[in-house]
C-alpha positions as semicolon CSV with decimal commas, in nm:
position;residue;x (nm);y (nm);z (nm)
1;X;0,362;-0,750;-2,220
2;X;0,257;-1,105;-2,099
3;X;-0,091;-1,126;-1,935
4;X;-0,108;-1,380;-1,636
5;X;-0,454;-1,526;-1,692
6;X;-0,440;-1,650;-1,336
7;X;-0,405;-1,268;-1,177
8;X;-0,699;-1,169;-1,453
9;X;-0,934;-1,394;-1,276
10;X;-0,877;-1,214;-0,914
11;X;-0,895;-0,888;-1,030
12;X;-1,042;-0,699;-0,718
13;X;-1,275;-0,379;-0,754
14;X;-1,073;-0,156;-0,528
15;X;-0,720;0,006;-0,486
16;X;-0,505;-0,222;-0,270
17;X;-0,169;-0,146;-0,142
18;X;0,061;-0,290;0,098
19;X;0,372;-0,132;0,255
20;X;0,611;-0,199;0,579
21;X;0,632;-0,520;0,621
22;X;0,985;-0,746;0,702
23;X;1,023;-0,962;0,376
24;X;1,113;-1,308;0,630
25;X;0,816;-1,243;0,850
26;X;0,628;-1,525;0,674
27;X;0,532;-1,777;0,967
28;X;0,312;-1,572;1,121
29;X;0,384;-1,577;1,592
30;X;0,143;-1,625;1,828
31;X;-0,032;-1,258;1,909
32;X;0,065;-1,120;2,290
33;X;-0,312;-1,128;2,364
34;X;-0,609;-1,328;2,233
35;X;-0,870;-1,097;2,287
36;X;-0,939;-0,731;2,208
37;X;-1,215;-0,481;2,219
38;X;-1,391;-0,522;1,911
39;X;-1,303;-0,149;1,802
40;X;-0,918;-0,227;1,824
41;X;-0,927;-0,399;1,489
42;X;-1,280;-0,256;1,338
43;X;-1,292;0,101;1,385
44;X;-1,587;0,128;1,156
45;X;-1,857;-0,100;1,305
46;X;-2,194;-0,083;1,109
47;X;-2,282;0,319;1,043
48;X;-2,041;0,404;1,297
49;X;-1,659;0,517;1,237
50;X;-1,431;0,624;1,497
51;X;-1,055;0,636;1,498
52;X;-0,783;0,444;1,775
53;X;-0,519;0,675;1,909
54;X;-0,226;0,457;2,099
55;X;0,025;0,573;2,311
56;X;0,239;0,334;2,596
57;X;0,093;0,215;2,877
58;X;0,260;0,397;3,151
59;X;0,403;0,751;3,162
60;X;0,597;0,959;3,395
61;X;0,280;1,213;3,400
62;X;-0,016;1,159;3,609
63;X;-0,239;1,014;3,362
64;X;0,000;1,110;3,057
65;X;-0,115;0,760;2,891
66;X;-0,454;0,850;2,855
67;X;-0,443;1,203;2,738
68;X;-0,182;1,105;2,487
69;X;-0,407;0,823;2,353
70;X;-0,731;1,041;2,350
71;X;-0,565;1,339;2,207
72;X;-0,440;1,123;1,890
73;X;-0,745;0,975;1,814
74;X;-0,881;1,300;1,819
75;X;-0,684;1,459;1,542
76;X;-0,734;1,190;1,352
77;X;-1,077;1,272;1,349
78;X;-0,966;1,632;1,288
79;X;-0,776;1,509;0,947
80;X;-1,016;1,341;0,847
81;X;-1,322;1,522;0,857
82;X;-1,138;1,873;0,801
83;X;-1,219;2,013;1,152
84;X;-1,001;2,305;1,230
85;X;-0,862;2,201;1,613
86;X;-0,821;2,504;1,805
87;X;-0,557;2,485;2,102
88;X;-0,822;2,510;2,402
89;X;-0,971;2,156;2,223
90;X;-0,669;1,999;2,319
91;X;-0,607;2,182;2,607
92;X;-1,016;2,026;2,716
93;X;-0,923;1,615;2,657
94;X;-0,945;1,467;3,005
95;X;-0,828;1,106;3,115
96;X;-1,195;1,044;3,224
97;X;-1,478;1,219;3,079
98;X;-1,641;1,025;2,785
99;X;-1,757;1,312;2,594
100;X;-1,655;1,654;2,450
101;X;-1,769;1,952;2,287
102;X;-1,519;2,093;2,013
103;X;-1,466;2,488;1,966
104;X;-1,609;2,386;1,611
105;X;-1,955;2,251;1,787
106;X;-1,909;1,913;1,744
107;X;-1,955;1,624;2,039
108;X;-1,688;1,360;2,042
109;X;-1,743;1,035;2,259
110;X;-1,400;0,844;2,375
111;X;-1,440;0,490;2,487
112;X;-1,265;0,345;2,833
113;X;-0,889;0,327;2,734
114;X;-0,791;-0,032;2,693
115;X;-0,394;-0,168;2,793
116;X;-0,214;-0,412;2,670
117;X;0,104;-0,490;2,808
118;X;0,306;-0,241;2,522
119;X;0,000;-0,023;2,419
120;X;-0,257;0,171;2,548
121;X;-0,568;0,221;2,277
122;X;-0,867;0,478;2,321
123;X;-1,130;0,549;2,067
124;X;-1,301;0,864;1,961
125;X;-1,613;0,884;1,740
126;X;-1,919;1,126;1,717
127;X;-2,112;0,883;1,870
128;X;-2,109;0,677;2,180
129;X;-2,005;0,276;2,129
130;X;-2,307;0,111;2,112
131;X;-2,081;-0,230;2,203
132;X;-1,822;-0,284;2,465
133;X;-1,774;-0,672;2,309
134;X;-1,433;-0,831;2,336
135;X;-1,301;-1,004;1,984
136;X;-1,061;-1,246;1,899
137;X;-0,727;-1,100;1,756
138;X;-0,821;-1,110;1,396
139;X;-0,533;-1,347;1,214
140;X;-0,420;-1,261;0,842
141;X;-0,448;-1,517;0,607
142;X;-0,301;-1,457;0,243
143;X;-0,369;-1,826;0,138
144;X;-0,713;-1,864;0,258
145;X;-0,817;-1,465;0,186
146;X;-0,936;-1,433;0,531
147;X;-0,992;-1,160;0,634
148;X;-1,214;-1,147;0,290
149;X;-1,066;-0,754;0,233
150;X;-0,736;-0,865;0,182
151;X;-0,816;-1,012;-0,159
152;X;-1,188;-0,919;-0,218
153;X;-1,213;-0,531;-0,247
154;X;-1,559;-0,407;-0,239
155;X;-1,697;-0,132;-0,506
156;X;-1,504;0,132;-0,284
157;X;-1,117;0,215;-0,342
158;X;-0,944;0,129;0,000
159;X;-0,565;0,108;0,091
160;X;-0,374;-0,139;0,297
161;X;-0,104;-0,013;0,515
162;X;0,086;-0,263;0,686
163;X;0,361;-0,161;0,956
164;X;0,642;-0,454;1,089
165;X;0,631;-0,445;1,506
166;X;0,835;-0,108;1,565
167;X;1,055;-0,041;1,825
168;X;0,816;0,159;2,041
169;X;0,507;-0,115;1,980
170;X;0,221;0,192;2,080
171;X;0,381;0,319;1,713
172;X;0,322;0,036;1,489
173;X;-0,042;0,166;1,401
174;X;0,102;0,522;1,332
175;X;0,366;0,364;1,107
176;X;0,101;0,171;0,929
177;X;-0,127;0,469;0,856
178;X;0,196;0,680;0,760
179;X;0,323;0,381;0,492
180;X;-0,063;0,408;0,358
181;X;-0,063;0,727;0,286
182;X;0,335;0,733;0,120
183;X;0,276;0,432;-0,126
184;X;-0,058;0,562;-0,206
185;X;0,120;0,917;-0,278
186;X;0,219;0,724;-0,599
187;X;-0,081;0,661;-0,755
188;X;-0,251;0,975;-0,729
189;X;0,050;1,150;-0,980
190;X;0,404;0,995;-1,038
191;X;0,682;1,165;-1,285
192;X;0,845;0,856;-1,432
193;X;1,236;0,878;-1,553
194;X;1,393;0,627;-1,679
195;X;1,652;0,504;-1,919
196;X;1,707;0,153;-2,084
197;X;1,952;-0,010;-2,247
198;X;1,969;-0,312;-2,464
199;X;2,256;-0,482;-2,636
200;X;2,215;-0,767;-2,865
201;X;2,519;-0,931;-3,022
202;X;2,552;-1,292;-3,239
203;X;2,829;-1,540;-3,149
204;X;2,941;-1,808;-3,425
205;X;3,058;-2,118;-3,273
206;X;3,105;-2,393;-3,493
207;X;2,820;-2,244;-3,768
208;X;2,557;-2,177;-3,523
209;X;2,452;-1,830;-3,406
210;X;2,434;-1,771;-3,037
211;X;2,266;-1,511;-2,886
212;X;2,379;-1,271;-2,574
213;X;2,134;-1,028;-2,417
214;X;2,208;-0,726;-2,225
215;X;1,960;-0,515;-2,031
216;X;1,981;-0,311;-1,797
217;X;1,721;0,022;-1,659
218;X;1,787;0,295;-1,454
219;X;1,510;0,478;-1,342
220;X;1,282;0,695;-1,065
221;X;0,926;0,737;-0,959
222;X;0,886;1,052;-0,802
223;X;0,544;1,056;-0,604
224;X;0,360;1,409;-0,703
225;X;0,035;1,344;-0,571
226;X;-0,155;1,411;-0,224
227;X;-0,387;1,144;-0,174
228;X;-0,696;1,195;-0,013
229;X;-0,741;1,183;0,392
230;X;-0,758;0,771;0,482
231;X;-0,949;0,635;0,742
232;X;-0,892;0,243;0,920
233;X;-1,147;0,070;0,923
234;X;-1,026;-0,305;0,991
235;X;-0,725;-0,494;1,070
236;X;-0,546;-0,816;1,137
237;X;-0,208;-0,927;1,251
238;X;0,081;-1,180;1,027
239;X;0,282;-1,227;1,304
240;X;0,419;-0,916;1,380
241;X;0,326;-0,731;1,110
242;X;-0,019;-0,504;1,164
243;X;-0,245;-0,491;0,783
244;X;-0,441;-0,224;0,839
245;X;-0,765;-0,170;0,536
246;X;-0,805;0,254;0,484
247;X;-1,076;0,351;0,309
248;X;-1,051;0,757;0,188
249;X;-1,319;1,029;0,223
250;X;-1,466;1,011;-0,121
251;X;-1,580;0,680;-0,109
252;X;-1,606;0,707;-0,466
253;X;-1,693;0,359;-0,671
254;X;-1,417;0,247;-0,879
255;X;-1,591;0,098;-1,176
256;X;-1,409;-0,215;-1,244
257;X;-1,398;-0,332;-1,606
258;X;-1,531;-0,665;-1,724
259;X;-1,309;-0,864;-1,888
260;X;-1,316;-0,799;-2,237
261;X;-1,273;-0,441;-2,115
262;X;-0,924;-0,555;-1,961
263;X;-0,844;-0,731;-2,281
264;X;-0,868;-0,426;-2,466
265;X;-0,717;-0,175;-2,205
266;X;-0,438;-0,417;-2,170
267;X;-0,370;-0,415;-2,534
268;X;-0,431;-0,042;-2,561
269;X;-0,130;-0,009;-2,302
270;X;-0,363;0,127;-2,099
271;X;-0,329;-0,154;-1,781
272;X;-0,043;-0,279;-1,770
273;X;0,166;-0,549;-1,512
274;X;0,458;-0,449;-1,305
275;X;0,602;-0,691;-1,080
276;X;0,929;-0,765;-0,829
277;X;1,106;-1,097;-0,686
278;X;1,002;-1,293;-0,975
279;X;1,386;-1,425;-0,962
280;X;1,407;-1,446;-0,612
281;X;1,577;-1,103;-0,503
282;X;1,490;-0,910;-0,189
283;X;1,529;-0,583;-0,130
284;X;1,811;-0,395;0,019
285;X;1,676;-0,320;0,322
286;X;1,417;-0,599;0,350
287;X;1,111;-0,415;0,366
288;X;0,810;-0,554;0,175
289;X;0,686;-0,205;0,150
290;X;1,010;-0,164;-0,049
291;X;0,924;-0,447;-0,267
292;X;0,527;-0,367;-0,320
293;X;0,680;0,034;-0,396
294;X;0,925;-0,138;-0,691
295;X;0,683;-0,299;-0,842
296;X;0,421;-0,008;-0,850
297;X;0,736;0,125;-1,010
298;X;0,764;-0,129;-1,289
299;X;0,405;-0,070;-1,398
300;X;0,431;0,321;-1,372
301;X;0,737;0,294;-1,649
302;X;0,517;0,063;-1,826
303;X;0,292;0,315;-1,823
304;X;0,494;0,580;-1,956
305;X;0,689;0,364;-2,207
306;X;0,333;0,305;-2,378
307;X;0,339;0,698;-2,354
308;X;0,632;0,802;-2,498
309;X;0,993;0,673;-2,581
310;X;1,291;0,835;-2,706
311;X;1,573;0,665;-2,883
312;X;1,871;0,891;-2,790
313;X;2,172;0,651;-3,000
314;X;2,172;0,515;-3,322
315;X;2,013;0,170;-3,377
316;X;2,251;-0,056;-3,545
317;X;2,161;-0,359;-3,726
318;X;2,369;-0,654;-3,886
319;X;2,375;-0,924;-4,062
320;X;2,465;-1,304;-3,988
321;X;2,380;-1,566;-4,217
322;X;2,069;-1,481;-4,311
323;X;2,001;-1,364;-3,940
324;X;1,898;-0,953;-3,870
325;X;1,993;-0,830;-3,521
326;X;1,983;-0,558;-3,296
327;X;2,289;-0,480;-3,228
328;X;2,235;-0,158;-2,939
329;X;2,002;0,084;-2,839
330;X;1,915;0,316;-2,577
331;X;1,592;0,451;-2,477
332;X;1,463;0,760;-2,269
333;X;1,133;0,767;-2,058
334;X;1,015;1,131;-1,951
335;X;0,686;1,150;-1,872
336;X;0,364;1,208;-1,632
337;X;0,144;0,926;-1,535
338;X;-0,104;0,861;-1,270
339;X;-0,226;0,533;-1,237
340;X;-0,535;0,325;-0,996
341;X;-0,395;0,014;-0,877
342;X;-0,624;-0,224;-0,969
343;X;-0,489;-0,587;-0,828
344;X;-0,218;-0,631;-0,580
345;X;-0,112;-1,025;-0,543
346;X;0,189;-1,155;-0,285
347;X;0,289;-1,494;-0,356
348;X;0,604;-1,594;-0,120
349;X;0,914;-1,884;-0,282
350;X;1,174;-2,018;-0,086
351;X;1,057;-1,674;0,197
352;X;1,075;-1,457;-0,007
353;X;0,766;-1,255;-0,156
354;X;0,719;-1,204;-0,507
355;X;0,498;-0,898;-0,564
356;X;0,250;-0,862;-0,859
357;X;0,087;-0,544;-0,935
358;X;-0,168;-0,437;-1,202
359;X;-0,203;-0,072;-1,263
360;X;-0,460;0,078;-1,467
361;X;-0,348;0,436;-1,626
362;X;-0,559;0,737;-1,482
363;X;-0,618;1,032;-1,769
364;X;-0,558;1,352;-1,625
């Protein structure tokens, strides 16, 4: 496989994936507000994490908006730190009182609930806020790598989940959590099948041999694996699409190789490239989590092709002048691979994004 020197030199130290996004939602539109609290978009602050719960800003229910916001964030918590919710905990959220005292014996803290003019957002954490500071809406920039966690991973394995504006806007954060936790799904353990086919043939025409290539791969990724429980702790809007930074409970340190290390793992097979929209094709249902999900899928069957490969038909080989060719074959992948995604890179041509992915193969 080709190595792309360029991608080499921005390898980042984390796990990075992307997923829900609308392929033609390039130029990014002006946010509906300009300023949020700060906790909106940085749910961890300092030593502190909490977790946003969102619901709409008006209900039928006398004060429907801010129970449904404050009991979301709260089993988010729950997930995350394993607490066992008993029904009386929900039963106890309020619309008013800042604190609460779990059946578990934990105190949570909720923060004021904050409206916009689509979603209400209220915040839970084991603490109190120490901050009731307003913050600009926090811009995505791909180009310019700003925020710096979209391109510079720090020594701790984080997701992205990114969620297009949804129907219902209090859902977009949900959606982006959910799309986290499916793409990642694929990394933890992935059964790769696929089947390729290549056909080779020589054409005369006036003395000179011509060649025609066929190719063509069918093929699945089937995620296996239950990644860990993901946490946000940033964000930033492109346009209307929310890219949310997770970070899981084992903030365990991905060591990242140096480069001759990738040299050699590279030509071991073990890291390998997968990539989609190189020749300008969009997906089906023009998703970019559909597009980043492909090309984890073209590194995966990298992956296993290093592993194993079956040639099911008969190889044939002629003869033309002097010339040896391959005239068909067929090949069968069937095989388990798990693999840490070690560089994610977007690049956009002509709208539409071309999706590079380096996957480095996990040994189970």
């Amino acid at each position: 496989m080709t190595v792309h020197s360029p991608l080499l030199c921005s390898l980042l130290l984390g796990t990075l994936i992307l997923s829900g996004c609308k392929t033609r939602s390039q130029i990014p539109q002006a946010p509906k507000v300009s300023t949020l609290p700060c906790w909106v978009q940085s749910p961890k602050q300092a030593n502190q994490l909490g977790f946003v719960g969102t619901a709409a800003p008006f209900s039928a229910i006398p004060n429907g908006s801010e129970l449904a916001s404050r009991t979301r964030a709260l089993k988010k918590l729950a997930t995350y730190h394993n607490i066992k919710l008993q029904r009386r905990d929900m039963q106890n959220v309020t619309h008013d009182q800042s604190t609460q005292i779990l059946s578990s014996g934990h105190t949570v803290y909720y923060s004021t609930p904050f409206n916009t003019e689509d979603t209400q957002y209220s915040y839970v954490s084991f603490e109190p806020l120490k901050t009731s500071a307003t913050c600009a809406v926090r811009q995505c920039d791909f180009v310019q790598c700003k925020p710096a966690w979209l391109c510079d991973n720090d020594t701790h394995r984080q997701v992205l989940g990114v969620s297009y504006y949804t129907a219902s806007p209090h859902e977009q954060l949900q959606m982006s959590e959910r799309n986290a936790m499916t793409v990642a799904s694929f990394l933890t353990q992935a059964q790769v099948n696929a089947t390729e086919y290549l056909k080779q043939r020589a054409i005369s025409r006036e003395g000179n041999v011509h060649h025609e290539v066929n190719y063509n791969r069918n093929g699945e990724v089937d995620a296996r694996g239950t990644p860990t429980h993901l946490a946000l702790h940033q964000s930033c809007q492109y346009g209307s699409t929310l890219i949310g930074q997770y970070k899981p409970v084992d903030q365990a340190v991905l060591n990242a190789p140096v480069l001759p290390d990738i040299n050699d793992m590279t030509q071991q097979g073990k890291l390998v490239l997968g990539a989609f929209g190189e020749d300008g094709t969009m997906t089906s249902d023009n998703l970019l989590s559909t597009a980043i999900r492909l090309a984890i899928q073209d590194a995966l069957i990298e992956l296993a092709k290093n592993k194993g490969i079956t040639i099911e038909t008969q190889v044939e080989v002629t003869q033309h002048k002097g010339h040896y060719l391959l005239e068909s074959s067929e090949f069968t992948i069937n095989e388990h691979v798990s693999g840490e995604l070690i560089d994610l890179k977007i690049q956009y041509k002509n709208d539409v994004p071309v999706i590079y992915v380096w996957l480095l193969e996990i040994m189970n």
